[in-house]
mmCIF file of C-alpha atoms in Angstrom:
data_model
loop_
_atom_site.group_PDB
_atom_site.id
_atom_site.type_symbol
_atom_site.label_atom_id
_atom_site.label_comp_id
_atom_site.label_asym_id
_atom_site.label_seq_id
_atom_site.Cartn_x
_atom_site.Cartn_y
_atom_site.Cartn_z
ATOM 1 C CA GLY R 1 -16.836 -42.374 -11.814
ATOM 2 C CA GLN R 2 -13.293 -41.923 -12.621
ATOM 3 C CA ILE R 3 -11.449 -38.821 -11.457
ATOM 4 C CA LYS R 4 -10.114 -36.747 -14.322
ATOM 5 C CA PRO R 5 -6.834 -34.806 -13.954
ATOM 6 C CA ALA R 6 -6.997 -31.023 -13.838
ATOM 7 C CA TYR R 7 -5.012 -29.260 -16.457
ATOM 8 C CA ALA R 8 -3.687 -25.680 -15.864
ATOM 9 C CA SER R 9 -2.618 -23.444 -18.647
ATOM 10 C CA GLY R 10 0.043 -21.679 -16.536
ATOM 11 C CA GLY R 11 -1.142 -18.337 -17.785
ATOM 12 C CA ALA R 12 -0.390 -15.364 -15.595
ATOM 13 C CA THR R 13 0.959 -17.582 -12.774
ATOM 14 C CA ALA R 14 3.711 -19.179 -14.811
ATOM 15 C CA GLY R 15 6.295 -16.563 -13.726
ATOM 16 C CA GLY R 16 9.321 -16.156 -15.929
ATOM 17 C CA VAL R 17 7.771 -17.961 -18.930
ATOM 18 C CA TYR R 18 4.765 -15.651 -18.863
ATOM 19 C CA LEU R 19 6.951 -12.529 -18.463
ATOM 20 C CA LEU R 20 9.059 -13.521 -21.388
ATOM 21 C CA SER R 21 6.043 -13.923 -23.713
ATOM 22 C CA ALA R 22 4.543 -10.678 -22.333
ATOM 23 C CA LYS R 23 7.782 -8.900 -23.308
ATOM 24 C CA GLN R 24 7.739 -10.448 -26.752
ATOM 25 C CA ARG R 25 4.126 -9.521 -27.215
ATOM 26 C CA TYR R 26 4.607 -5.872 -26.326
ATOM 27 C CA ASN R 27 8.082 -5.288 -27.832
ATOM 28 C CA LYS R 28 6.769 -5.094 -31.423
ATOM 29 C CA ARG R 29 3.915 -2.703 -30.524
ATOM 30 C CA VAL R 30 6.249 -0.385 -28.382
ATOM 31 C CA THR R 31 8.875 -0.319 -31.121
ATOM 32 C CA SER R 32 6.254 0.410 -33.814
ATOM 33 C CA GLY R 33 4.752 3.278 -31.737
ATOM 34 C CA LEU R 34 8.132 4.806 -30.855
ATOM 35 C CA LYS R 35 9.322 4.650 -34.427
ATOM 36 C CA ALA R 36 6.150 6.617 -35.457
ATOM 37 C CA PHE R 37 6.772 9.050 -32.504
ATOM 38 C CA LEU R 38 10.455 9.673 -33.421
ATOM 39 C CA ALA R 39 9.470 10.131 -37.136
ATOM 40 C CA LEU R 40 7.059 12.949 -36.295
ATOM 41 C CA ASP R 41 7.676 16.418 -37.639
ATOM 42 C CA VAL R 42 6.425 18.454 -34.783
ATOM 43 C CA ASN R 43 5.696 21.378 -37.185
ATOM 44 C CA ASP R 44 3.134 19.169 -38.976
ATOM 45 C CA ILE R 45 0.037 19.561 -36.792
ATOM 46 C CA SER R 46 -2.066 17.036 -38.841
ATOM 47 C CA ALA R 47 0.638 14.391 -38.528
ATOM 48 C CA VAL R 48 0.978 14.979 -34.742
ATOM 49 C CA ASN R 49 -2.778 14.933 -34.372
ATOM 50 C CA ALA R 50 -3.015 11.724 -36.385
ATOM 51 C CA PHE R 51 -0.460 10.062 -34.123
ATOM 52 C CA PHE R 52 -2.576 10.880 -31.146
ATOM 53 C CA GLU R 53 -5.976 10.089 -32.770
ATOM 54 C CA THR R 54 -5.256 6.656 -34.286
ATOM 55 C CA LYS R 55 -6.204 3.663 -32.308
ATOM 56 C CA ASP R 56 -4.039 1.417 -34.466
ATOM 57 C CA GLU R 57 -0.567 0.044 -33.776
ATOM 58 C CA GLY R 58 1.921 2.884 -34.249
ATOM 59 C CA GLY R 59 -0.291 5.542 -32.609
ATOM 60 C CA TRP R 60 -0.135 6.890 -29.126
ATOM 61 C CA GLU R 61 -3.070 4.972 -27.590
ATOM 62 C CA ASP R 62 -1.571 1.565 -28.564
ATOM 63 C CA LEU R 63 1.921 2.688 -27.673
ATOM 64 C CA SER R 64 0.862 4.005 -24.275
ATOM 65 C CA ALA R 65 -0.907 0.757 -23.279
ATOM 66 C CA ALA R 66 1.755 -1.568 -24.614
ATOM 67 C CA ALA R 67 4.696 0.405 -23.213
ATOM 68 C CA TYR R 68 3.196 0.496 -19.665
ATOM 69 C CA LEU R 69 2.468 -3.236 -19.886
ATOM 70 C CA LEU R 70 6.022 -3.868 -21.099
ATOM 71 C CA ALA R 71 7.434 -1.847 -18.223
ATOM 72 C CA ASN R 72 5.308 -3.880 -15.770
ATOM 73 C CA ALA R 73 6.656 -7.129 -17.321
ATOM 74 C CA PHE R 74 9.970 -6.306 -15.574
ATOM 75 C CA ARG R 75 8.561 -7.056 -12.202
ATOM 76 C CA THR R 76 10.764 -9.694 -10.388
ATOM 77 C CA ASN R 77 7.992 -10.590 -8.007
ATOM 78 C CA SER R 78 4.200 -10.099 -7.718
ATOM 79 C CA SER R 79 4.300 -8.193 -4.315
ATOM 80 C CA LYS R 80 6.526 -5.427 -5.613
ATOM 81 C CA ALA R 81 4.382 -2.363 -6.586
ATOM 82 C CA PRO R 82 4.679 -1.625 -10.302
ATOM 83 C CA ASP R 83 5.163 2.114 -9.692
ATOM 84 C CA SER R 84 8.451 1.388 -7.881
ATOM 85 C CA LEU R 85 9.995 -0.190 -10.918
ATOM 86 C CA PRO R 86 12.654 1.779 -12.796
ATOM 87 C CA SER R 87 10.938 0.836 -16.049
ATOM 88 C CA VAL R 88 7.506 2.165 -14.992
ATOM 89 C CA LYS R 89 9.084 5.298 -13.477
ATOM 90 C CA SER R 90 10.910 6.062 -16.717
ATOM 91 C CA TRP R 91 7.759 5.468 -18.777
ATOM 92 C CA LYS R 92 5.741 7.847 -16.503
ATOM 93 C CA ALA R 93 8.426 10.490 -16.851
ATOM 94 C CA PHE R 94 8.209 10.220 -20.650
ATOM 95 C CA SER R 95 4.372 10.132 -20.591
ATOM 96 C CA LYS R 96 4.275 13.349 -18.572
ATOM 97 C CA ASP R 97 5.984 15.225 -21.387
ATOM 98 C CA ILE R 98 3.640 13.645 -23.840
ATOM 99 C CA ASP R 99 0.735 15.038 -21.848
ATOM 100 C CA LEU R 100 2.337 18.428 -21.946
ATOM 101 C CA LEU R 101 2.775 18.026 -25.707
ATOM 102 C CA LYS R 102 -0.975 17.154 -26.086
ATOM 103 C CA ARG R 103 -1.943 20.213 -24.074
ATOM 104 C CA GLY R 104 0.217 22.364 -26.297
ATOM 105 C CA LEU R 105 -1.374 20.796 -29.346
ATOM 106 C CA ALA R 106 -4.921 21.475 -28.007
ATOM 107 C CA LYS R 107 -3.982 25.191 -27.591
ATOM 108 C CA LYS R 108 -2.170 25.228 -30.970
ATOM 109 C CA ASP R 109 0.933 26.353 -28.976
ATOM 110 C CA MET R 110 3.676 25.079 -31.375
ATOM 111 C CA GLY R 111 6.485 26.270 -29.098
ATOM 112 C CA LYS R 112 5.095 24.067 -26.227
ATOM 113 C CA VAL R 113 4.581 21.118 -28.667
ATOM 114 C CA ALA R 114 8.237 21.429 -29.840
ATOM 115 C CA SER R 115 9.716 21.802 -26.322
ATOM 116 C CA SER R 116 7.588 18.964 -24.912
ATOM 117 C CA TYR R 117 8.515 16.649 -27.796
ATOM 118 C CA LYS R 118 12.215 17.446 -27.276
ATOM 119 C CA ASN R 119 11.920 16.781 -23.518
ATOM 120 C CA ALA R 120 10.052 13.510 -24.116
ATOM 121 C CA GLU R 121 12.627 12.327 -26.644
ATOM 122 C CA GLU R 122 15.405 13.042 -24.202
ATOM 123 C CA LYS R 123 13.750 10.825 -21.575
ATOM 124 C CA LEU R 124 13.165 7.968 -23.920
ATOM 125 C CA ASP R 125 16.607 6.311 -23.809
ATOM 126 C CA GLU R 126 16.257 5.660 -20.136
ATOM 127 C CA TYR R 127 12.934 3.901 -20.660
ATOM 128 C CA LEU R 128 14.356 1.927 -23.638
ATOM 129 C CA ALA R 129 17.366 0.831 -21.533
ATOM 130 C CA ASN R 130 15.046 -0.273 -18.717
ATOM 131 C CA VAL R 131 12.931 -2.427 -21.035
ATOM 132 C CA GLU R 132 15.833 -3.797 -23.023
ATOM 133 C CA LEU R 133 14.941 -2.191 -26.343
ATOM 134 C CA PRO R 134 17.236 -0.394 -28.880
ATOM 135 C CA THR R 135 18.220 3.217 -28.215
ATOM 136 C CA VAL R 136 16.538 6.229 -29.798
ATOM 137 C CA MET R 137 19.381 6.529 -32.229
ATOM 138 C CA GLU R 138 18.986 2.886 -33.202
ATOM 139 C CA LEU R 139 15.173 3.122 -33.485
ATOM 140 C CA LYS R 140 15.618 6.222 -35.870
ATOM 141 C CA GLN R 141 17.782 4.090 -38.198
ATOM 142 C CA MET R 142 15.399 1.076 -38.300
#
Protein backbone atom coordinates (compact mmCIF):
# COMPACT_ATOMS: atom_id res chain seq x y z
CA GLY A 1 0.00 0.00 0.00
CA GLN A 2 0.61 3.59 -0.42
CA ILE A 3 1.41 5.74 2.63
CA LYS A 4 -1.21 8.42 3.17
CA PRO A 5 -0.24 11.81 4.68
CA ALA A 6 -1.45 12.64 8.19
CA TYR A 7 -3.47 15.82 8.54
CA ALA A 8 -3.49 17.75 11.80
CA SER A 9 -6.16 20.26 12.65
CA GLY A 10 -3.84 22.49 14.66
CA GLY A 11 -6.47 22.71 17.41
CA ALA A 12 -5.15 23.53 20.85
CA THR A 13 -1.54 23.24 19.75
CA ALA A 14 -1.71 25.95 17.12
CA GLY A 15 -0.56 28.59 19.60
CA GLY A 16 -1.39 32.16 18.64
CA VAL A 17 -4.05 31.26 16.10
CA TYR A 18 -5.88 29.14 18.65
CA LEU A 19 -5.67 31.84 21.32
CA LEU A 20 -7.06 34.42 18.93
CA SER A 21 -10.07 32.27 18.10
CA ALA A 22 -10.57 31.45 21.80
CA LYS A 23 -10.63 35.16 22.61
CA GLN A 24 -13.14 35.80 19.84
CA ARG A 25 -15.28 32.88 20.99
CA TYR A 26 -15.43 34.04 24.61
CA ASN A 27 -15.58 37.83 24.10
CA LYS A 28 -19.26 37.80 23.08
CA ARG A 29 -20.32 35.59 25.99
CA VAL A 30 -18.32 37.62 28.52
CA THR A 31 -19.62 40.93 27.17
CA SER A 32 -23.20 39.62 27.20
CA GLY A 33 -22.90 38.37 30.79
CA LEU A 34 -21.24 41.52 32.06
CA LYS A 35 -23.82 43.76 30.41
CA ALA A 36 -26.54 41.73 32.17
CA PHE A 37 -24.63 42.00 35.48
CA LEU A 38 -24.14 45.76 35.13
CA ALA A 39 -27.83 46.25 34.28
CA LEU A 40 -28.97 44.50 37.49
CA ASP A 41 -30.99 46.43 40.04
CA VAL A 42 -29.64 44.95 43.28
CA ASN A 43 -32.90 45.84 45.02
CA ASP A 44 -34.82 43.53 42.67
CA ILE A 45 -34.28 40.12 44.29
CA SER A 46 -36.06 38.20 41.54
CA ALA A 47 -33.89 39.81 38.81
CA VAL A 48 -30.69 39.10 40.76
CA ASN A 49 -31.82 35.50 41.38
CA ALA A 50 -32.65 35.08 37.69
CA PHE A 51 -29.14 36.25 36.73
CA PHE A 52 -27.64 33.51 38.92
CA GLU A 53 -30.17 30.80 38.04
CA THR A 54 -30.17 30.95 34.23
CA LYS A 55 -27.84 28.64 32.37
CA ASP A 56 -28.17 30.76 29.22
CA GLU A 57 -25.73 33.28 27.79
CA GLY A 58 -26.07 36.48 29.83
CA GLY A 59 -26.34 34.65 33.16
CA TRP A 60 -23.71 34.07 35.83
CA GLU A 61 -22.98 30.42 35.04
CA ASP A 62 -22.13 31.09 31.38
CA LEU A 63 -20.31 34.35 32.22
CA SER A 64 -18.23 32.66 34.91
CA ALA A 65 -17.08 29.85 32.61
CA ALA A 66 -16.43 32.07 29.57
CA ALA A 67 -14.67 34.81 31.56
CA TYR A 68 -12.28 32.36 33.21
CA LEU A 69 -11.52 30.74 29.84
CA LEU A 70 -11.01 34.17 28.27
CA ALA A 71 -8.61 35.11 31.09
CA ASN A 72 -6.72 31.86 30.42
CA ALA A 73 -6.44 32.68 26.72
CA PHE A 74 -3.92 35.40 27.65
CA ARG A 75 -1.24 32.86 28.52
CA THR A 76 1.92 33.47 26.55
CA ASN A 77 3.23 29.94 27.04
CA SER A 78 1.77 26.62 28.16
CA SER A 79 4.17 26.13 31.07
CA LYS A 80 3.00 29.27 32.88
CA ALA A 81 0.43 28.49 35.58
CA PRO A 82 -2.92 30.16 34.76
CA ASP A 83 -3.31 31.45 38.33
CA SER A 84 -0.22 33.63 37.92
CA LEU A 85 -1.76 35.57 35.01
CA PRO A 86 -3.00 39.10 35.78
CA SER A 87 -6.18 38.34 33.81
CA VAL A 88 -6.96 35.26 35.93
CA LYS A 89 -6.06 37.04 39.20
CA SER A 90 -8.38 39.96 38.38
CA TRP A 91 -11.21 37.55 37.42
CA LYS A 92 -10.81 35.66 40.71
CA ALA A 93 -10.89 38.94 42.69
CA PHE A 94 -14.16 39.88 40.95
CA SER A 95 -15.59 36.37 41.48
CA LYS A 96 -14.84 36.51 45.20
CA ASP A 97 -17.19 39.48 45.55
CA ILE A 98 -19.80 37.65 43.47
CA ASP A 99 -19.58 34.73 45.93
CA LEU A 100 -20.20 37.18 48.79
CA LEU A 101 -23.13 38.66 46.87
CA LYS A 102 -24.63 35.17 46.40
CA ARG A 103 -24.23 34.44 50.13
CA GLY A 104 -25.99 37.71 50.96
CA LEU A 105 -28.75 36.78 48.52
CA ALA A 106 -29.20 33.37 50.15
CA LYS A 107 -29.61 35.06 53.55
CA LYS A 108 -31.80 37.82 52.03
CA ASP A 109 -29.26 40.32 53.41
CA MET A 110 -29.81 43.14 50.92
CA GLY A 111 -27.12 45.31 52.51
CA LYS A 112 -24.56 42.57 51.84
CA VAL A 113 -25.90 42.11 48.31
CA ALA A 114 -25.57 45.84 47.56
CA SER A 115 -22.07 46.22 49.06
CA SER A 116 -20.79 43.06 47.35
CA TYR A 117 -22.23 44.20 44.01
CA LYS A 118 -20.53 47.59 44.37
CA ASN A 119 -17.18 45.98 45.31
CA ALA A 120 -17.44 43.55 42.38
CA GLU A 121 -18.26 46.34 39.94
CA GLU A 122 -15.23 48.32 41.16
CA LYS A 123 -12.94 45.35 40.43
CA LEU A 124 -14.34 44.79 36.97
CA ASP A 125 -12.35 47.42 35.06
CA GLU A 126 -9.07 45.73 35.99
CA TYR A 127 -10.31 42.43 34.56
CA LEU A 128 -11.70 44.14 31.45
CA ALA A 129 -8.36 45.87 30.82
CA ASN A 130 -6.50 42.56 31.27
CA VAL A 131 -8.68 40.82 28.67
CA GLU A 132 -8.80 43.77 26.27
CA LEU A 133 -12.55 44.42 26.55
CA PRO A 134 -14.35 47.78 26.89
CA THR A 135 -14.52 49.47 30.32
CA VAL A 136 -17.51 49.23 32.69
CA MET A 137 -18.60 52.71 31.57
CA GLU A 138 -18.47 51.65 27.90
CA LEU A 139 -20.31 48.38 28.57
CA LYS A 140 -23.11 50.27 30.34
CA GLN A 141 -23.56 52.44 27.25
CA MET A 142 -23.70 49.50 24.80
